[in-house]
mmCIF file of C-alpha atoms in Angstrom:
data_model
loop_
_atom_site.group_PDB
_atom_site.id
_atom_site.type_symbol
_atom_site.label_atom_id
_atom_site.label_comp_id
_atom_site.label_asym_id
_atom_site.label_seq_id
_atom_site.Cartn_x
_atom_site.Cartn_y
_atom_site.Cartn_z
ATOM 1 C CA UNK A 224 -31.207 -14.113 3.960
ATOM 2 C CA UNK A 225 -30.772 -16.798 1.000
ATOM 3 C CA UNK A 226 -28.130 -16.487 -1.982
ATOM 4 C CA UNK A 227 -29.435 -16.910 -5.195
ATOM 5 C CA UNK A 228 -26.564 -18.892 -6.664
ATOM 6 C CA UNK A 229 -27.398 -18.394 -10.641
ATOM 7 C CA UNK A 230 -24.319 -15.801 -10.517
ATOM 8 C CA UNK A 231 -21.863 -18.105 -9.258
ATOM 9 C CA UNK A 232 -23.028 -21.190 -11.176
ATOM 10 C CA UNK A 233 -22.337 -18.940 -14.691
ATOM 11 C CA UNK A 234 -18.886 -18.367 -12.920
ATOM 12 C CA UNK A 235 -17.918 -21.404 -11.940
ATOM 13 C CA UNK A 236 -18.896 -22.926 -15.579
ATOM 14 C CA UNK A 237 -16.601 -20.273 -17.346
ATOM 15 C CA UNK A 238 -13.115 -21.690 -17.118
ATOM 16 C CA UNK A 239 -12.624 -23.887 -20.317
ATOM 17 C CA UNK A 240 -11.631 -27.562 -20.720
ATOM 18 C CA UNK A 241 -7.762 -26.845 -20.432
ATOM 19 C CA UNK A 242 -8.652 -25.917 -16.764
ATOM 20 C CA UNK A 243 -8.192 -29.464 -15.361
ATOM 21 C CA UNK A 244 -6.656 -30.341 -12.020
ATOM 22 C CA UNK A 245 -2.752 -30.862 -12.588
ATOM 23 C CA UNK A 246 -3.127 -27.793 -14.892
ATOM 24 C CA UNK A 247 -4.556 -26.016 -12.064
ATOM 25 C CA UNK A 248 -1.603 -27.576 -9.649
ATOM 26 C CA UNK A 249 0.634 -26.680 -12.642
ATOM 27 C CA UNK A 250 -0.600 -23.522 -12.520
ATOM 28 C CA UNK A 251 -0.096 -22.482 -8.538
ATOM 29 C CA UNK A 252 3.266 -23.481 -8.840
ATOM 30 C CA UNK A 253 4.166 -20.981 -11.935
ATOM 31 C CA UNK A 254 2.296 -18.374 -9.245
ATOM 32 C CA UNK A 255 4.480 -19.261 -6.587
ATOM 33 C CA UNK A 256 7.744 -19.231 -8.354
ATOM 34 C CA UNK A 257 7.148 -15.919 -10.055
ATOM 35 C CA UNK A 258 5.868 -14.667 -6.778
ATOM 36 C CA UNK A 259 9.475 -15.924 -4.974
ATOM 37 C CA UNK A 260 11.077 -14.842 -7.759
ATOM 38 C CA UNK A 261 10.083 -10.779 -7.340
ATOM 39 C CA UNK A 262 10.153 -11.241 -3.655
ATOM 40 C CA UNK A 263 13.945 -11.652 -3.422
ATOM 41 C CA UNK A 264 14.561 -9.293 -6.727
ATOM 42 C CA UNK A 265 12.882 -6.725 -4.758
ATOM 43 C CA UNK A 266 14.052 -7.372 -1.260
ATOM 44 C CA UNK A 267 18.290 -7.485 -2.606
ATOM 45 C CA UNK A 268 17.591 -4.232 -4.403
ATOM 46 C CA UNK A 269 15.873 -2.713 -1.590
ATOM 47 C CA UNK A 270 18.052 -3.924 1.120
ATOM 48 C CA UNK A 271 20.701 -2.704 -1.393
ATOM 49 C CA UNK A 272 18.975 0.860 -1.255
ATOM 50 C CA UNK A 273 18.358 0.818 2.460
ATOM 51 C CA UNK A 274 21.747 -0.533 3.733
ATOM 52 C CA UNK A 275 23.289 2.479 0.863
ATOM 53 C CA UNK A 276 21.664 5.075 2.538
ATOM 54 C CA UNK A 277 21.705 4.340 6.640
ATOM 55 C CA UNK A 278 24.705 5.249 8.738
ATOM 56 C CA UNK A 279 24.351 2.659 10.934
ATOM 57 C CA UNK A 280 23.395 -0.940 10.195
ATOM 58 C CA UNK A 281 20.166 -2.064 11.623
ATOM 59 C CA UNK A 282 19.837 -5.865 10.382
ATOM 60 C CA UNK A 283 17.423 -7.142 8.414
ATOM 61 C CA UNK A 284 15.037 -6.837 10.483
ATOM 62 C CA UNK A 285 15.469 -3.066 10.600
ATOM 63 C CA UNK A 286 14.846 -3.058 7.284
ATOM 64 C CA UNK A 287 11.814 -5.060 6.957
ATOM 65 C CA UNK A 288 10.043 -2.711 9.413
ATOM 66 C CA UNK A 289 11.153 0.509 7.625
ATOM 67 C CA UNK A 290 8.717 2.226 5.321
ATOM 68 C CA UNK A 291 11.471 1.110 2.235
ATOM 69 C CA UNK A 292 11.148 -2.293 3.799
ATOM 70 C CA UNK A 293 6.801 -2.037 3.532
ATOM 71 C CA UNK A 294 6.992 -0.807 0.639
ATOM 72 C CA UNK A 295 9.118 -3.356 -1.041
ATOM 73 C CA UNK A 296 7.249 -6.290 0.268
ATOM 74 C CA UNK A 297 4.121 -4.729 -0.967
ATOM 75 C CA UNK A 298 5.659 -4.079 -4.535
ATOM 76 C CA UNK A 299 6.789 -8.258 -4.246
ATOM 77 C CA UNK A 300 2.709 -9.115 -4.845
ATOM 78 C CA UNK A 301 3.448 -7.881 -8.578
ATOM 79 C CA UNK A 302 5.208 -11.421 -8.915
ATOM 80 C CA UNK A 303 1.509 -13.070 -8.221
ATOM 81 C CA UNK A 304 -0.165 -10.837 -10.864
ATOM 82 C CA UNK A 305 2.548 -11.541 -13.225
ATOM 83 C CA UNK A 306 2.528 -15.471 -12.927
ATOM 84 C CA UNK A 307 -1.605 -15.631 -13.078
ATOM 85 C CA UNK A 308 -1.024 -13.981 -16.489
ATOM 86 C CA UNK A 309 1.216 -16.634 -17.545
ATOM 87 C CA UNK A 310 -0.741 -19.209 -15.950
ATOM 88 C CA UNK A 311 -4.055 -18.110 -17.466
ATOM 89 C CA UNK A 312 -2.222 -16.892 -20.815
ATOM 90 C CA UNK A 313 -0.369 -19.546 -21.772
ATOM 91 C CA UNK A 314 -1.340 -22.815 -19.794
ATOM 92 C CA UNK A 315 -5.060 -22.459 -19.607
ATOM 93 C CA UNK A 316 -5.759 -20.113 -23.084
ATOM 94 C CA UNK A 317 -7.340 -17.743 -21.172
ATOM 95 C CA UNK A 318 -7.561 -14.000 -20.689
ATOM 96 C CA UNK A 319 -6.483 -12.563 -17.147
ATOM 97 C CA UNK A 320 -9.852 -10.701 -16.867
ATOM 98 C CA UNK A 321 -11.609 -14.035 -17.279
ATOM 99 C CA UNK A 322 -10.735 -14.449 -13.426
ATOM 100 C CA UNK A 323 -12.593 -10.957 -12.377
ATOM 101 C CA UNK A 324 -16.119 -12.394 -13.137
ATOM 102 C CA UNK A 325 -18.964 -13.187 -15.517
ATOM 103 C CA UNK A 326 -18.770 -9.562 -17.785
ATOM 104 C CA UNK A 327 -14.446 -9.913 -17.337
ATOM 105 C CA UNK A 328 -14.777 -6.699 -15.869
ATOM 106 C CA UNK A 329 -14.653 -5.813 -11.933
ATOM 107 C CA UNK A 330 -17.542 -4.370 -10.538
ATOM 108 C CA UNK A 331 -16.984 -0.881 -9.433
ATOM 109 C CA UNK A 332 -20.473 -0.826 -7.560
ATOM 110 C CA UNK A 333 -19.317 -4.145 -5.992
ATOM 111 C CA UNK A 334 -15.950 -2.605 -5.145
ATOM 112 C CA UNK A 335 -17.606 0.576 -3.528
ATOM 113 C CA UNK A 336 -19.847 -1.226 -1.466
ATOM 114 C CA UNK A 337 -17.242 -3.622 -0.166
ATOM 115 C CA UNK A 338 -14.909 -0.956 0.502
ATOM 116 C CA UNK A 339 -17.249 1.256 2.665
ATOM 117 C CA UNK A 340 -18.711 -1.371 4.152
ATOM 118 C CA UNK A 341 -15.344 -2.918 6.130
ATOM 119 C CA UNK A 342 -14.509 0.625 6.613
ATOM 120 C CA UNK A 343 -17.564 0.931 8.862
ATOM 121 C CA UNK A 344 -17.050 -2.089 10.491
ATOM 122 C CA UNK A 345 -13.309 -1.511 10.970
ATOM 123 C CA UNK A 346 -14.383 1.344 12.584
ATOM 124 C CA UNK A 347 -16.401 -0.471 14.979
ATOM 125 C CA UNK A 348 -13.726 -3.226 15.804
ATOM 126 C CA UNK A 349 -11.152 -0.279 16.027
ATOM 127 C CA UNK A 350 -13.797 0.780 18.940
ATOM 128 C CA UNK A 351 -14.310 -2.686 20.511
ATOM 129 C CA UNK A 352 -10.483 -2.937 21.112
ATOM 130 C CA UNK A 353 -9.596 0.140 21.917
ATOM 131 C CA UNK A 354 -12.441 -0.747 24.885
ATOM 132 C CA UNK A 355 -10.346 -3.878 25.466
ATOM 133 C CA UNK A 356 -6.731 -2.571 25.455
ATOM 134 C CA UNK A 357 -6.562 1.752 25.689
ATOM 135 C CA UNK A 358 -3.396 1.446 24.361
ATOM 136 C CA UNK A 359 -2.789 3.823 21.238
ATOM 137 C CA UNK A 360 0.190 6.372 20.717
ATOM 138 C CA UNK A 361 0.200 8.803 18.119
ATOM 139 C CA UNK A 362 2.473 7.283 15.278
ATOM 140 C CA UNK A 363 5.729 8.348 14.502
ATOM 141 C CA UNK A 364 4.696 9.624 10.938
ATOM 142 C CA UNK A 365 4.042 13.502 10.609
ATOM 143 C CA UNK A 366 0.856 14.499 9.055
ATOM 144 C CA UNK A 367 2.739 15.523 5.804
ATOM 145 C CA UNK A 368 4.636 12.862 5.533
ATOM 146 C CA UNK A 369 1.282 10.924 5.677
ATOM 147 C CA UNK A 370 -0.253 12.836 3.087
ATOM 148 C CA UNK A 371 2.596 12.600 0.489
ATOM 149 C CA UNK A 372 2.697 8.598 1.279
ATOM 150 C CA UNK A 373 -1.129 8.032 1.490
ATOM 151 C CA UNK A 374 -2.132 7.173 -2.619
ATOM 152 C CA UNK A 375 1.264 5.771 -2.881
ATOM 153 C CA UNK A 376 0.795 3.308 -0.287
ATOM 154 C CA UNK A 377 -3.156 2.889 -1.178
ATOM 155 C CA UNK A 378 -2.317 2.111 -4.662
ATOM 156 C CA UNK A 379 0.241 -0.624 -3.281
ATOM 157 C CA UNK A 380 -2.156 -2.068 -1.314
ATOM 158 C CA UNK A 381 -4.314 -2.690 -3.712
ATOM 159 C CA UNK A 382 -1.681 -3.955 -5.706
ATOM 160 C CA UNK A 383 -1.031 -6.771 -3.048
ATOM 161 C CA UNK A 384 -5.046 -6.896 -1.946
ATOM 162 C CA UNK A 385 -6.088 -7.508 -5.558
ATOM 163 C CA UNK A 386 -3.575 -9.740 -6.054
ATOM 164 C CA UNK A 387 -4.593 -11.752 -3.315
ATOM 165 C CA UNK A 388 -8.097 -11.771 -4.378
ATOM 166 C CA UNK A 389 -7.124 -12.871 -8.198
ATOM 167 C CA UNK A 390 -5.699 -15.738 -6.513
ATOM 168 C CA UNK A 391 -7.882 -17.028 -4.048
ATOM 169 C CA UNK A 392 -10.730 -16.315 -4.726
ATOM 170 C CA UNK A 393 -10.525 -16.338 -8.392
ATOM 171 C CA UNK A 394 -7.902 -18.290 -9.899
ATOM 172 C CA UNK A 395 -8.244 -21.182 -7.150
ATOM 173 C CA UNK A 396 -11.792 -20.692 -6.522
ATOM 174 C CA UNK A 397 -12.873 -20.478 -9.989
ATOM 175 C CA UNK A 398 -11.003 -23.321 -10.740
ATOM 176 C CA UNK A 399 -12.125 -25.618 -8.046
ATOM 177 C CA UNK A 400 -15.406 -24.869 -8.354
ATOM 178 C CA UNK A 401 -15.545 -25.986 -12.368
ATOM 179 C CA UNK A 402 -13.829 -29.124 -11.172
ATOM 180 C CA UNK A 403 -15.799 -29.949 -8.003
ATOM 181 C CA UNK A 404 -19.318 -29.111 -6.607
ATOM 182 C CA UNK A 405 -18.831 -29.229 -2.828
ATOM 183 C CA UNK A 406 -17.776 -26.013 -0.962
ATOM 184 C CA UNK A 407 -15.736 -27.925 1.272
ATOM 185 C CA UNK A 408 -12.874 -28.344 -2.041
ATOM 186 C CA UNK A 409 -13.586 -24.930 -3.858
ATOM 187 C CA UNK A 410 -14.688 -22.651 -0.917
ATOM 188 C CA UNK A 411 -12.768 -24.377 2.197
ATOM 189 C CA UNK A 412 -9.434 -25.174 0.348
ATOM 190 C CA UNK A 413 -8.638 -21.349 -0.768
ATOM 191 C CA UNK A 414 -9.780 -20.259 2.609
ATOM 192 C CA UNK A 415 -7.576 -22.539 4.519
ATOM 193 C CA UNK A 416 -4.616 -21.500 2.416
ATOM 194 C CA UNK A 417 -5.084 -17.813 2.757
ATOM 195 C CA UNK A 418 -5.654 -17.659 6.638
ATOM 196 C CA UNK A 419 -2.278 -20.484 6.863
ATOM 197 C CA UNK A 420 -0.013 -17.280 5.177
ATOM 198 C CA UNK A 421 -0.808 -15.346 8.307
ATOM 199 C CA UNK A 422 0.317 -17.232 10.623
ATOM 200 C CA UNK A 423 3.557 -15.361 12.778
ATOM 201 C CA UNK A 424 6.228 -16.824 14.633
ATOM 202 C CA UNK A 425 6.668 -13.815 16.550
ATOM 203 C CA UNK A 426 3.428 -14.133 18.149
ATOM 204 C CA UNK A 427 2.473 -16.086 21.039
ATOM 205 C CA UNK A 428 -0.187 -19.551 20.139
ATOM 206 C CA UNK A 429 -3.406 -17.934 22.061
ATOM 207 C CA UNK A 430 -2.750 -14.483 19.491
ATOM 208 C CA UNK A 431 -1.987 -16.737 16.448
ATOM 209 C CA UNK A 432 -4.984 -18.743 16.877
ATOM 210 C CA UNK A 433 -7.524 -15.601 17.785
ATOM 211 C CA UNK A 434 -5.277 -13.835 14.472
ATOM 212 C CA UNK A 435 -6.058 -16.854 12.069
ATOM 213 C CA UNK A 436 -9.874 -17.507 13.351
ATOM 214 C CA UNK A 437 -10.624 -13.686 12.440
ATOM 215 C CA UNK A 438 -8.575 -14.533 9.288
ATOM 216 C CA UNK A 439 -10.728 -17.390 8.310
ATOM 217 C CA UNK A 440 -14.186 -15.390 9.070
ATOM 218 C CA UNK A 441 -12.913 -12.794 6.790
ATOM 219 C CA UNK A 442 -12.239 -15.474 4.180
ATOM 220 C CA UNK A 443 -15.494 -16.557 4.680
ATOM 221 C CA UNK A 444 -16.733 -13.136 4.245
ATOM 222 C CA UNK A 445 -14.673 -12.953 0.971
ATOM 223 C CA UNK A 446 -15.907 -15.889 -0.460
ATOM 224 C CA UNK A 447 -19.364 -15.375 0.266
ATOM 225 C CA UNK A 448 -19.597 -11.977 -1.940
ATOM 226 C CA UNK A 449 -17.963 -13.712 -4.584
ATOM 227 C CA UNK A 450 -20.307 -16.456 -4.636
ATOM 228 C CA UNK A 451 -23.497 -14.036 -4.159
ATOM 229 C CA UNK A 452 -22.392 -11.726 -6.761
ATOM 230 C CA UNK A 453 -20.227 -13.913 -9.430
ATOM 231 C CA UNK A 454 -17.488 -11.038 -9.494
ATOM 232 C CA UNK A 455 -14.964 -10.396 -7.507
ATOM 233 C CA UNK A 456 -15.312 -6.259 -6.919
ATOM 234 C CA UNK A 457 -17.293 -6.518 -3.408
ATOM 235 C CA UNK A 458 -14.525 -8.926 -2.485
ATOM 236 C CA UNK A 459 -11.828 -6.288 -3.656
ATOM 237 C CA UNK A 460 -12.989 -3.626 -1.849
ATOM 238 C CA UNK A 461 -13.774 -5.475 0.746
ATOM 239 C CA UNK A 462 -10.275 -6.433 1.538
ATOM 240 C CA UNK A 463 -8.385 -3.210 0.602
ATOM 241 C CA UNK A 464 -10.299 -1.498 3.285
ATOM 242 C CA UNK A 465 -9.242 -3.614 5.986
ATOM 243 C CA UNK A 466 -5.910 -3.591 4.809
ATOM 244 C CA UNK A 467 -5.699 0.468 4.353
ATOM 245 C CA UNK A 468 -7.317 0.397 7.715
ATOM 246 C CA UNK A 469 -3.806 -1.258 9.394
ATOM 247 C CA UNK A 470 -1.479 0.754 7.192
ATOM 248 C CA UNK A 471 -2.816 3.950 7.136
ATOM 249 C CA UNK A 472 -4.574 4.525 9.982
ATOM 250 C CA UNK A 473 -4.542 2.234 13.184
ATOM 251 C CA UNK A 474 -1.736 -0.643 13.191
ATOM 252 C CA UNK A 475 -1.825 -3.481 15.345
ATOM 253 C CA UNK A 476 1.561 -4.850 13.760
ATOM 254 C CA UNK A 477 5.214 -3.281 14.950
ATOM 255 C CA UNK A 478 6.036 -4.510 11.792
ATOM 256 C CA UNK A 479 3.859 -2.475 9.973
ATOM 257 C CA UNK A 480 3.438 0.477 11.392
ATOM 258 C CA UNK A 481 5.632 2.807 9.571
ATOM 259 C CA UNK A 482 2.749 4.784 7.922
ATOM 260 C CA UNK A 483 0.083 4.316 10.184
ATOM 261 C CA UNK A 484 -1.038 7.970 12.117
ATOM 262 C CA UNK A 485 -1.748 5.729 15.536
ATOM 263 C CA UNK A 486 0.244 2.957 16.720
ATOM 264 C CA UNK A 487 -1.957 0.360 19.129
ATOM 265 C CA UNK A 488 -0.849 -2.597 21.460
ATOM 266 C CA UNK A 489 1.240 -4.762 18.785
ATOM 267 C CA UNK A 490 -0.099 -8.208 18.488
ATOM 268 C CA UNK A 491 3.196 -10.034 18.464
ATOM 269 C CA UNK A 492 4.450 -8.173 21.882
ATOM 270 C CA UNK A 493 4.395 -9.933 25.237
ATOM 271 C CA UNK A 494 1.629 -10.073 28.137
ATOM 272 C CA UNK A 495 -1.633 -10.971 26.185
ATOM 273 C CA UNK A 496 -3.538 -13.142 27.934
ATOM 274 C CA UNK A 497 -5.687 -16.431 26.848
ATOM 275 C CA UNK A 498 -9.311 -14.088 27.480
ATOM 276 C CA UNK A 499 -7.572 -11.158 25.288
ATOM 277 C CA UNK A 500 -7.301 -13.232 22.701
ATOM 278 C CA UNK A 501 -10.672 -14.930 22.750
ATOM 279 C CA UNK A 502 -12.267 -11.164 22.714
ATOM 280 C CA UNK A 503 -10.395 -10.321 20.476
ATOM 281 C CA UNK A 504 -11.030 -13.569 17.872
ATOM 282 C CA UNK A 505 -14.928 -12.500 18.680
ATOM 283 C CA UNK A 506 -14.330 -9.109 17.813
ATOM 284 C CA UNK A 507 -12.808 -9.857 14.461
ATOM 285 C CA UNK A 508 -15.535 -12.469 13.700
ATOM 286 C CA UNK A 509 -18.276 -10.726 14.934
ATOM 287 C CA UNK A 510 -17.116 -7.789 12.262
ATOM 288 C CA UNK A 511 -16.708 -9.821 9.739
ATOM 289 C CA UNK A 512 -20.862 -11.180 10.120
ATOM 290 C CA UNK A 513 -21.592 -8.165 10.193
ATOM 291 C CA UNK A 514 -20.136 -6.975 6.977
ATOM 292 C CA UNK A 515 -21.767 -9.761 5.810
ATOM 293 C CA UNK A 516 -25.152 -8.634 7.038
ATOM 294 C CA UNK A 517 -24.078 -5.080 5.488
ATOM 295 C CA UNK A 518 -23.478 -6.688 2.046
ATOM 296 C CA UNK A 519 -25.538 -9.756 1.781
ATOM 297 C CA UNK A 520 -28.723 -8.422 3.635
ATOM 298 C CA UNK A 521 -31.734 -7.476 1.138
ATOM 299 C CA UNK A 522 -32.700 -4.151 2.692
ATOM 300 C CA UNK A 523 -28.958 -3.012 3.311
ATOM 301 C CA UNK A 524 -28.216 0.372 1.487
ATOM 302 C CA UNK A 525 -24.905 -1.834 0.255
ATOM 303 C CA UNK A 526 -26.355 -5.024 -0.007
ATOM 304 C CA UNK A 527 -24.047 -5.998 -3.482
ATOM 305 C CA UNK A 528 -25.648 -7.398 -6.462
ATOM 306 C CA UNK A 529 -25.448 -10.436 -8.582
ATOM 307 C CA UNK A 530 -23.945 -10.453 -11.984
ATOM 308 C CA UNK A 531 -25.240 -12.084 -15.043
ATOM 309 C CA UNK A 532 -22.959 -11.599 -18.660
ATOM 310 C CA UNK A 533 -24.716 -9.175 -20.889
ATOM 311 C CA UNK A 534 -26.946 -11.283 -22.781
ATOM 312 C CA UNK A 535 -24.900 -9.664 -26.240
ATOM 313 C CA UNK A 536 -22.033 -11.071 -24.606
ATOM 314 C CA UNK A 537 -23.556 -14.990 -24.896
ATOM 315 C CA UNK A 538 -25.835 -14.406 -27.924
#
């Protein structure tokens, strides 16, 4: 299974000379403050709101793990989408879209693909630990309750996935890669970033380390489609289907869990031992190759395919 890189190559060549390295610092930091900057606009109004409306005081805490609380911290990932545009617009005299991939479009096929493809594999991990802890409860959600929330909290999580993705693997990525050649800088560097934000106190070192290796294989996973396909759609669907998997459907965080229909073991409780968390590490990367497989391989129904510009579009 070989990667024809002729995709990537035209991607990583696109950024123009105003994309240079303390731009690109420059640049992270505008995404970072505007990012902060929504984050605690949104949290005081909706810890305003929340506080407003409960008898009883619950801490912040309480509030964090409501479904106001999820649904404000997804709304904070507009701040990211708002400071790439100013990055891109006015410090690198670019167009937002030029971070989606060589045609400045996303790739719906791509995005299809990537979506159904984690959604199978979810499934399957879903399976593997369910085999390894038989721990679910029905949520506390009703069903209609679900169904009024479900697009709402879809379309915010692709609001925070795609976010993610613009960042990562496209504004950092891109970047990187039009600045230096090896993989270990432009591939390894957004990677190691992105697993390091999901990192939890809460949990104990043998569940944060198992958490963050399945992190980094899904990075890798992420990264690879990007590079294979010089767009970042498979990676976009890729990642909103893992991440509507633990909202909507199974969650594995008490954090989280507000609008998920079934509530498993939560990863940051007590009594999970050393050879849980090494299954459970191998379950996660073990998914993660094979969504690769599903993707990347040349006879898969969803294998994803490489983009090339329109050759109007260059003439």
């Amino acid at each position: 299974m070989t990667i024809d890189p002729a995709a990537f190559e035209r991607y990583r060549h696109s950024p123009n000379a105003r994309t240079t390295l303390p731009r690109l610092l420059l640049g992270t930091g505008i995404v970072v403050f505007f990012w902060a900057a929504i984050t605690v606009a949104v949290l005081v109004g909706g810890t305003y709101a929340f506080f407003a409306w409960q008898a009883a005081p619950s801490g912040m805490q309480g509030f964090l793990a409501s479904p106001l609380g999820i649904l404000t911290a997804l709304v904070s990932f507009a701040g990211i989408w708002i400071g790439l545009w100013v990055a891109m617009r006015w410090l690198h005299g670019e167009k937002l879209s030029a971070l989606l991939g060589n045609r400045r479009r996303v790739s719906w096929s791509g995005f299809v693909k990537g979506l159904i493809a984690v959604l199978i594999t979810s499934f399957i991990s879903e399976i593997l630990l369910y085999l390894l802890q038989p721990q679910i409860a029905r949520g506390p959600i009703s069903l209609s309750s679900w169904l009024l929330f479900a697009i709402p909290i879809a379309a915010l999580t692709l609001l925070q996935t795609s976010s993610e993705e613009l960042l990562f693997r496209g504004y950092l990525l891109r970047g990187l890669a039009s600045r230096f050649k090896s993989p270990f800088v432009w591939a390894l560097l957004p990677a190691l970033l992105f697993t390091s934000l999901h990192w939890s106190a809460s949990s104990s070192p043998a569940i944060n380390a198992c958490v963050l290796a399945s992190i980094a294989a899904f990075a890798l996973l992420l990264t690879l489609v990007v590079y294979a396909t010089g767009n970042l759609g498979a990676a976009l669907g890729a990642h909103l289907g893992n991440n509507l998997t633990g909202f909507l459907l199974i969650s594995h965080q008490e954090s989280y869990n507000s609008f998920a229909l079934f509530n498993a073991r939560p990863l940051e409780g007590p009594g999970w031992a050393t050879s849980d968390a090494v299954l459970i590490a191998f379950i996660g990367i073990a998914c993660s190759l094979l969504t690769i497989v599903l993707l990347l391989y040349p006879r898969s129904p969803l294998k994803v395919a490489a983009e090339l510009p329109d050759r109007a579009s260059t003439a």
